[in-house]
Coordinates of C-alpha atoms in Angstrom, one line a residue:
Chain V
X1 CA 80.3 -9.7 -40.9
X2 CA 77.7 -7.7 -39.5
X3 CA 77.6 -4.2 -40.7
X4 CA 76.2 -1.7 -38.8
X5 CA 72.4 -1.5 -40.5
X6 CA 72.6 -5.4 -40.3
X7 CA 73.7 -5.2 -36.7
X8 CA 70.6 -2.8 -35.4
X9 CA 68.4 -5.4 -37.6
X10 CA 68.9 -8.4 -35.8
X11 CA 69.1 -6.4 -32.1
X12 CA 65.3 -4.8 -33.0
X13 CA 64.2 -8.8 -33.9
X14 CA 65.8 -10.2 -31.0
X15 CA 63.9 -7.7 -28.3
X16 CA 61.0 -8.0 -30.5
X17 CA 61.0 -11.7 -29.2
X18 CA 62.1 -11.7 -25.8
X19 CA 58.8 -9.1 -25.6
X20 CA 55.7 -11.0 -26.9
X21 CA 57.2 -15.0 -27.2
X22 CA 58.6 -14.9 -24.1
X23 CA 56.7 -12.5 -21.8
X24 CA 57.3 -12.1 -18.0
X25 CA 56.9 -15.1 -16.3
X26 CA 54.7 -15.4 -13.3
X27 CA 56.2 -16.8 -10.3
X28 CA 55.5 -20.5 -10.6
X29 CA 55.7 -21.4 -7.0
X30 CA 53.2 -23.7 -5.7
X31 CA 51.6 -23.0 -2.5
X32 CA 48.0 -22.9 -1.6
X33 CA 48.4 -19.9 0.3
X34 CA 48.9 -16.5 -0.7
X35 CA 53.0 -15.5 -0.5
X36 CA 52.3 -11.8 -0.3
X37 CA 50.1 -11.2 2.8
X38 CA 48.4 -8.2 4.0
X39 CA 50.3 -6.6 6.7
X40 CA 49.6 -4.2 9.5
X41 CA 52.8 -2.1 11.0
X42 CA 53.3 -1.9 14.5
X43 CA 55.8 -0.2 16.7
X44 CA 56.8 -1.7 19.9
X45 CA 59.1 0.7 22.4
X46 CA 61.8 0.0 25.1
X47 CA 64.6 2.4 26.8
X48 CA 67.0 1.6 23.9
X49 CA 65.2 -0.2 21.0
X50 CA 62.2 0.7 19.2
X51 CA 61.3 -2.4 16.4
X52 CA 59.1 -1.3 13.9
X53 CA 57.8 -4.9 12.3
X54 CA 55.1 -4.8 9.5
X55 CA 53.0 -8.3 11.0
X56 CA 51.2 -10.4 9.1
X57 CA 47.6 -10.8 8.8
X58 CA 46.0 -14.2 8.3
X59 CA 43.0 -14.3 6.1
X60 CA 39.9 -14.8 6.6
X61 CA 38.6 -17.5 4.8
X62 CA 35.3 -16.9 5.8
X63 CA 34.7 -13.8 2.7
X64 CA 34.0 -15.3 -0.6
X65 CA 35.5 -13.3 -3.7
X66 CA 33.6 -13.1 -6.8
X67 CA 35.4 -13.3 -10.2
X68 CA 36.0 -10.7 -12.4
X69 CA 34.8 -11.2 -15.3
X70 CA 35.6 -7.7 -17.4
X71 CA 39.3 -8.1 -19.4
X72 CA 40.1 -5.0 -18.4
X73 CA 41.0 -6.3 -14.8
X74 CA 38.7 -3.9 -12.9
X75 CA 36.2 -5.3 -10.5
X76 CA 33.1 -2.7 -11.6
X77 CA 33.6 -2.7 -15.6
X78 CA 31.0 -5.3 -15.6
X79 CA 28.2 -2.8 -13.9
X80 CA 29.0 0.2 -15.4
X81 CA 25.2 0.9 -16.5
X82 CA 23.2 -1.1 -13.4
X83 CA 25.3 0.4 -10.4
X84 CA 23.3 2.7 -9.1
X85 CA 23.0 4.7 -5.0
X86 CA 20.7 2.0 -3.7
X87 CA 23.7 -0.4 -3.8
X88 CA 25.3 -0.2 -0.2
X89 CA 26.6 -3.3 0.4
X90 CA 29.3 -3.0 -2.9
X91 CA 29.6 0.5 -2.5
X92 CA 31.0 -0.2 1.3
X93 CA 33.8 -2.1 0.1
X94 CA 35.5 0.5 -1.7
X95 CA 35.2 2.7 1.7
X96 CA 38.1 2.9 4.1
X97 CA 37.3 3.3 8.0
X98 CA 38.1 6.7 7.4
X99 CA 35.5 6.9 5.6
X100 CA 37.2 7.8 2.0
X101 CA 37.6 6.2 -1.4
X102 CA 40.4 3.7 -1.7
X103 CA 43.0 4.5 -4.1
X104 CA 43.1 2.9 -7.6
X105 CA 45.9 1.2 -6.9
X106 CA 44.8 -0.8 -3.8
X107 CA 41.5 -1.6 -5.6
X108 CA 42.2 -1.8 -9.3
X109 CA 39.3 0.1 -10.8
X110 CA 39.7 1.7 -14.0
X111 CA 39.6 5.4 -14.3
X112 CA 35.7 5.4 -15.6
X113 CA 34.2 3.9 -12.9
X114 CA 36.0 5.5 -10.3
X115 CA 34.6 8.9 -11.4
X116 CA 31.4 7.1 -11.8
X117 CA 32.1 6.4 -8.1
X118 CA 32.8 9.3 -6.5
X119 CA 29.4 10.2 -8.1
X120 CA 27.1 7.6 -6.9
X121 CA 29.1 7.9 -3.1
X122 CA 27.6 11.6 -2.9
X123 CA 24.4 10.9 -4.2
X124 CA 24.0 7.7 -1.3
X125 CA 25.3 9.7 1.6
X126 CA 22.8 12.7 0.3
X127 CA 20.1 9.7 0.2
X128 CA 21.3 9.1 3.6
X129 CA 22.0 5.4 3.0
X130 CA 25.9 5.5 3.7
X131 CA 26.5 7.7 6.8
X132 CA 30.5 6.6 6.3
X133 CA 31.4 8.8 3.4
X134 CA 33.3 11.5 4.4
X135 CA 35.2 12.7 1.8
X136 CA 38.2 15.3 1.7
X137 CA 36.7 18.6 0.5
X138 CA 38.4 21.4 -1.5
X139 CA 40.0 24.2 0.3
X140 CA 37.4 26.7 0.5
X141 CA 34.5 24.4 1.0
X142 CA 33.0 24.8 4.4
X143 CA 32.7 20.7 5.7
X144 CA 29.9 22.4 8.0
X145 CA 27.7 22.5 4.9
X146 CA 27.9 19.0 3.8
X147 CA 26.6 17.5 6.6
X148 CA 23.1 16.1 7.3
X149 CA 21.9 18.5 9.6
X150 CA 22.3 21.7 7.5
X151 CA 19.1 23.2 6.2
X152 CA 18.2 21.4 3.0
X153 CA 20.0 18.2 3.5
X154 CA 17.8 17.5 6.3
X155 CA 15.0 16.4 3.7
X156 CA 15.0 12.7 1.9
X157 CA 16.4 13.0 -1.6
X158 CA 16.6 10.4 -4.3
X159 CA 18.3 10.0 -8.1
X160 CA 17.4 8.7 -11.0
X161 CA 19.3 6.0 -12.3
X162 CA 19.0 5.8 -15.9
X163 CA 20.6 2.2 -15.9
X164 CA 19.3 -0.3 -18.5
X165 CA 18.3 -2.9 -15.9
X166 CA 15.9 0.1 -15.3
X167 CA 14.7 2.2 -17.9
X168 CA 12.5 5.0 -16.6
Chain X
X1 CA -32.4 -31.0 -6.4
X2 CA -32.3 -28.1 -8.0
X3 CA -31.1 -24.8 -6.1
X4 CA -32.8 -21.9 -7.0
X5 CA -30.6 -18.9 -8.1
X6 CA -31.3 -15.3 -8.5
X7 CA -29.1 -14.4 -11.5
X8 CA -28.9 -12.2 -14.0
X9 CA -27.5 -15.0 -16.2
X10 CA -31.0 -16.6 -16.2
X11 CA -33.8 -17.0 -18.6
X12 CA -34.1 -14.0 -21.1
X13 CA -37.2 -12.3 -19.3
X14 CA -35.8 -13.2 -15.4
X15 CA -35.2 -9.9 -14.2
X16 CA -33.0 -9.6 -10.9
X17 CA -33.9 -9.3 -7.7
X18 CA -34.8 -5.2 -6.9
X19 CA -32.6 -5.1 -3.8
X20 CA -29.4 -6.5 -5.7
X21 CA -29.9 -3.4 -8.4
X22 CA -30.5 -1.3 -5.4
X23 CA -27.0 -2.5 -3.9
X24 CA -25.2 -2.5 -6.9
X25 CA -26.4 1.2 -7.7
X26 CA -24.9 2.3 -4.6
X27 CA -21.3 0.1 -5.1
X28 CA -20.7 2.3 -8.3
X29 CA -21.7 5.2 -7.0
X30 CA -20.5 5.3 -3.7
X31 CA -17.5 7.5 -2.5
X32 CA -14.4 5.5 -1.2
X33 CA -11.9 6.5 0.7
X34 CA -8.3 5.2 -0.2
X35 CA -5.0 5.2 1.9
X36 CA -1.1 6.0 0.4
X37 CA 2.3 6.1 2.2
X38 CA 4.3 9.0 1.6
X39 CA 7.1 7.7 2.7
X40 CA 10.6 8.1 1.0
X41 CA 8.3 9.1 -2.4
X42 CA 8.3 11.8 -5.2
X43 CA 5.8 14.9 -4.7
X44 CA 4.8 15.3 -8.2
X45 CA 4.9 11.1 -9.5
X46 CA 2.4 10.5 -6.5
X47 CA 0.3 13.7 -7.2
X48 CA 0.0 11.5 -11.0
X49 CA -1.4 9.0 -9.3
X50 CA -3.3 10.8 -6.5
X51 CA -5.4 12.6 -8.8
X52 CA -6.3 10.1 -10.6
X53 CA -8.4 8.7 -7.4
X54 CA -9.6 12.2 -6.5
X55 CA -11.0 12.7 -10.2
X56 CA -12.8 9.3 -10.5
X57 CA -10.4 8.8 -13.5
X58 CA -10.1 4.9 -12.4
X59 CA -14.3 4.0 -13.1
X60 CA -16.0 3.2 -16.1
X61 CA -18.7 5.8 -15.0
X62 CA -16.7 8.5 -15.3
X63 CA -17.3 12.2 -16.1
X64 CA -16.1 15.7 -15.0
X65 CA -18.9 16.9 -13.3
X66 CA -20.6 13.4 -12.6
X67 CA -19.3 14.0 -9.2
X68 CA -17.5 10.5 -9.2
X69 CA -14.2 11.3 -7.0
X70 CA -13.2 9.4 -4.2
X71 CA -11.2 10.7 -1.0
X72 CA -7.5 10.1 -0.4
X73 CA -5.8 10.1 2.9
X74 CA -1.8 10.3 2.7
X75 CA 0.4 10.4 5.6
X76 CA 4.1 10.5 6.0
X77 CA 4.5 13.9 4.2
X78 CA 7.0 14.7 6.5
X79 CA 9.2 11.8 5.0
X80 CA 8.6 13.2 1.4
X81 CA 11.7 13.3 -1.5
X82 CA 12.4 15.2 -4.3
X83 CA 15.1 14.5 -6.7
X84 CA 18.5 16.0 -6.3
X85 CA 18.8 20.1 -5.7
X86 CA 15.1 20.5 -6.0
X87 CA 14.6 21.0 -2.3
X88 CA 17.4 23.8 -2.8
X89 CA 16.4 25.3 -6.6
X90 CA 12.2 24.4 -6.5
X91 CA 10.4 27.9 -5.5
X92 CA 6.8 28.3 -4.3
X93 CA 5.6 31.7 -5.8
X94 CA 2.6 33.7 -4.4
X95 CA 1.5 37.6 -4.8
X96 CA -1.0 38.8 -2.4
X97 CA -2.4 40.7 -5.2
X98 CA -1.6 44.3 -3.7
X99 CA 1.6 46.1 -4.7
X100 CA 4.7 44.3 -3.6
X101 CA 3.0 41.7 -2.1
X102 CA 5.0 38.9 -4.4
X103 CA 7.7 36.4 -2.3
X104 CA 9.0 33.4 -3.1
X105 CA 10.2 30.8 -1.0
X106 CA 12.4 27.5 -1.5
X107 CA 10.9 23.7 -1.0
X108 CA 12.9 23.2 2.2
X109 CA 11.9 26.3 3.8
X110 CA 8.1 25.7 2.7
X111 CA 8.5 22.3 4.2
X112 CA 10.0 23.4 8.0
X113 CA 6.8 25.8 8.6
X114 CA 3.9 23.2 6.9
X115 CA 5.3 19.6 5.8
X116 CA 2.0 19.4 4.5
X117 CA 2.5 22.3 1.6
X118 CA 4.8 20.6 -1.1
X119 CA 2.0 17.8 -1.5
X120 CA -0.7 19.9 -1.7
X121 CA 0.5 22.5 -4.3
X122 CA 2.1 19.5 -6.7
X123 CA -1.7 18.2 -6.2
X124 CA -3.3 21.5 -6.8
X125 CA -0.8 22.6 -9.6
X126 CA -2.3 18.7 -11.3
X127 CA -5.7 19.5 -11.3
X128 CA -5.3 23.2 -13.5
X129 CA -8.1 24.0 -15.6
X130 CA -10.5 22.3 -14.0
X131 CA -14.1 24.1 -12.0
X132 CA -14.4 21.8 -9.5
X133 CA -10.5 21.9 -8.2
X134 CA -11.3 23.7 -4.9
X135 CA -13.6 20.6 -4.0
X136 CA -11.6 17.7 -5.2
X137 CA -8.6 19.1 -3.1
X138 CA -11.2 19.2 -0.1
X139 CA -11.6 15.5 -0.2
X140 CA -7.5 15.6 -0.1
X141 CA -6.4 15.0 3.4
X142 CA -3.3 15.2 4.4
X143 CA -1.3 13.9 7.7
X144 CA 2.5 14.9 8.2
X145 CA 3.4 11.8 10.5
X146 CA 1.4 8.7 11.1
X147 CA -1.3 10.0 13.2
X148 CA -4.4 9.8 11.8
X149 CA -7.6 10.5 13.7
X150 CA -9.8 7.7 14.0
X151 CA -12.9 9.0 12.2
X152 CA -11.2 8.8 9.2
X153 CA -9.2 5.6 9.8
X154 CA -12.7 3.6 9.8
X155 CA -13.8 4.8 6.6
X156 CA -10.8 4.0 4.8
X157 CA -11.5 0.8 2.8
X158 CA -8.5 0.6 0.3
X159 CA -4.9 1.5 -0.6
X160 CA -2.7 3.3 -2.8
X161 CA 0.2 2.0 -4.1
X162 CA 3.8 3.3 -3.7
X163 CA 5.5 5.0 -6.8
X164 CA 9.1 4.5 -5.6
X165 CA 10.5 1.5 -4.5
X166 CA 12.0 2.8 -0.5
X167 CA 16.0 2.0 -0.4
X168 CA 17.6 0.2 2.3
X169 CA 20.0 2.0 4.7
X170 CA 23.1 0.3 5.3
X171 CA 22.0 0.5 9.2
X172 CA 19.1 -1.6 8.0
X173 CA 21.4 -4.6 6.9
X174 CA 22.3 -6.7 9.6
X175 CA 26.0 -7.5 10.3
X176 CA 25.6 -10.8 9.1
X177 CA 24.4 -10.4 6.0
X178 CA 27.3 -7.8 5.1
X179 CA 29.9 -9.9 6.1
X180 CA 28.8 -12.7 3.7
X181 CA 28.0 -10.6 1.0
X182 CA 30.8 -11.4 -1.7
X183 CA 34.1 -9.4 -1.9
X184 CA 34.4 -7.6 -5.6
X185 CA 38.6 -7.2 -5.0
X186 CA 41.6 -8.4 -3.2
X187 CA 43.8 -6.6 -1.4
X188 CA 47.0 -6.4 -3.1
X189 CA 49.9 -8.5 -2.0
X190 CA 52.3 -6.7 0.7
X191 CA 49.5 -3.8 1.7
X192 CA 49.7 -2.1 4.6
X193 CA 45.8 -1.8 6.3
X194 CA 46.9 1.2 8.3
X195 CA 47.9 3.1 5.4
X196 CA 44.8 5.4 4.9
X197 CA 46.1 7.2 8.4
X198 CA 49.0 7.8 6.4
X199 CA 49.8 11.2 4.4
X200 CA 50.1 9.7 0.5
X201 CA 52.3 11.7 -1.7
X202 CA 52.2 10.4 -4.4
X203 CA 48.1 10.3 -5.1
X204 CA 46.8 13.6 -3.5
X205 CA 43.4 15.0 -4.1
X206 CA 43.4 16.6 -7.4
X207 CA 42.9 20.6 -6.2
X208 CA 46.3 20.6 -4.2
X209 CA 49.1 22.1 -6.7
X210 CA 52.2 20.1 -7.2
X211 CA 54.7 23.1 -5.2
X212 CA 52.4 22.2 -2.4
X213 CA 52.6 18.5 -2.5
X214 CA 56.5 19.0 -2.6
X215 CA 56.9 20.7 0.4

């Protein structure tokens, strides 16, 4: 007979264990390529119909992926005292062809080093390394004064970086 | 067979030959003229260095007024960098010593009207306290682009090395070599490429408000 006390007991215990023996399973399908693909949306028109059809893209195989070796799951834990401006070639990934930073969610960079960032992205395009970066600006910021022909940020500028690969 | 060999590492009482004491006389105490690349470099790390040369701090034989400096040629001053805001917040002062006759001017504006300037007073600003300053910054000679004239260009005979490493632009990098540089993250499954053309709700910049987001 399960009284009431006895009865909340045993439910706490039992959801206690579907949690952390049992945790959510991975799909366990076997495939060598990915299920989920990247998609691109396109919109085709006639008279009567218009399909909108989100088209898959194949991968390239050609890229090669490095692992990620922090446990927090972010791709830039690892180099959170050796990034510095000079580094173009990883700081291009995280552009989009607009020109701004990916979101966090797309990316999966923890909320340190995306404000780390955001700062290394302005000190670059100052440096004039990455011409790409254009971010959005606050309201009352004139975009006219962040580009690279207004008066002082004609003039090469660089930044220390007081990283430990080096230490000044 | 023996080969006969004017050394100085001979007997005890073999003296060396007068003309190589002559020559070496003149080695120590000659005046050489040394080349640096401004290029993409800090005005006042490179004046540290600069001075050094002009001074004569770099021989064993030397003294303040053993008139021992060498010459320095730099070019590229145009290309010069300073570190963050400084071409903004630095100021060159100067008072014409008659009554309101002080001004001050920022680094950039300095630069526009002599490219030459920001050099020469982090070089001149070095070398305080000393009497002979006005004739070590003499033997300073300074070039905005790469043109030298060749009277100078023949007597240079050594160079300078760079304080700052120079960055690489990203035009620089040739398309091949980005492409095969290694991805750091994957796209996640079911993203849509075209979505950065795309308004996004839900993660705005942080100085809209939310009633504005809403709308």
């Amino acid at each position: 007979m399960a009284t009431p006390m006895n009865a909340a007991k045993s439910v706490t215990l039992r959801h206690f264990i579907r949690l952390f023996a049992f945790p959510q399973e991975k799909s366990k399908h076997f495939s060598t390529t990915r299920l989920g693909h990247v998609k691109k949306i396109e919109v085709k028109k006639t008279d009567l119909v218009t399909v909108i059809e989100g088209v898959k893209l194949e991968e390239d195989n050609s890229k090669t992926f490095r692992e990620i070796k922090a446990p927090t799951g972010c791709p830039l834990c690892e180099f959170q005292n050796s990034l510095t401006y000079r580094d173009v070639l990883i700081l291009q990934q995280f552009l989009s062809p607009d020109g701004k930073i990916l979101p966090r969610h797309v990316t999966g960079v923890c909320y340190t080093m995306q404000w780390k960032l955001q700062n290394i992205l302005y000190q670059s395009y100052s440096a004039g390394l990455l011409p790409k970066y254009c971010p959005e600006l606050p309201v009352n910021e004139d975009p006219t004064h962040y580009l690279k022909n207004y008066k002082w940020r004609k003039n090469n500028v660089y930044y220390e970086d007081f990283s430990i690969e080096n230490p000044l | 067979d023996f080969i006969r060999v004017n050394s100085i590492y001979g007997f005890q009482n073999e003296q060396p030959h007068p003309h190589y004491i002559f020559c070496q006389q003149w080695a120590v105490l000659a005046r050489t003229w040394w080349i640096y690349d401004a290029n993409q470099q800090c005005p006042f790390r490179s004046a540290y260095r600069l001075t050094a040369y002009l001074q004569g701090l770099h021989k064993p034989v030397y003294h303040r007024y053993g008139d021992v400096g060498d010459h320095v040629v730099v070019f590229n001053t145009r290309h010069i960098a300073m570190r963050g805001e400084f071409w903004r917040t630095y100021k060159h002062f100067h008072h014409t010593r008659y009554a309101g006759g002080f001004s001050r001017a920022s680094a950039y504006r300095v630069h526009e009207e002599d490219p030459t300037r920001v050099l020469e007073r982090a070089c001149h600003n070095r070398l305080s306290g000393l009497d002979n300053r006005r004739t070590l910054m003499k033997r300073l000679h300074l070039f905005p682009d790469e043109e030298i004239p060749a009277e100078i260009l023949e007597n240079v005979s050594g160079q300078i090395q760079q304080v700052q490493v120079v960055p690489k632009k990203l035009e620089d990098y040739s398309q091949e070599v980005i492409d095969s540089f290694p991805r750091l993250f994957k796209m996640p499954e079911d993203y849509d490429i075209e979505s950065y053309k795309r308004e996004n709700k839900l993660e705005p910049d942080q100085h809209t408000s939310k009633a504005w987001r809403l709308k």
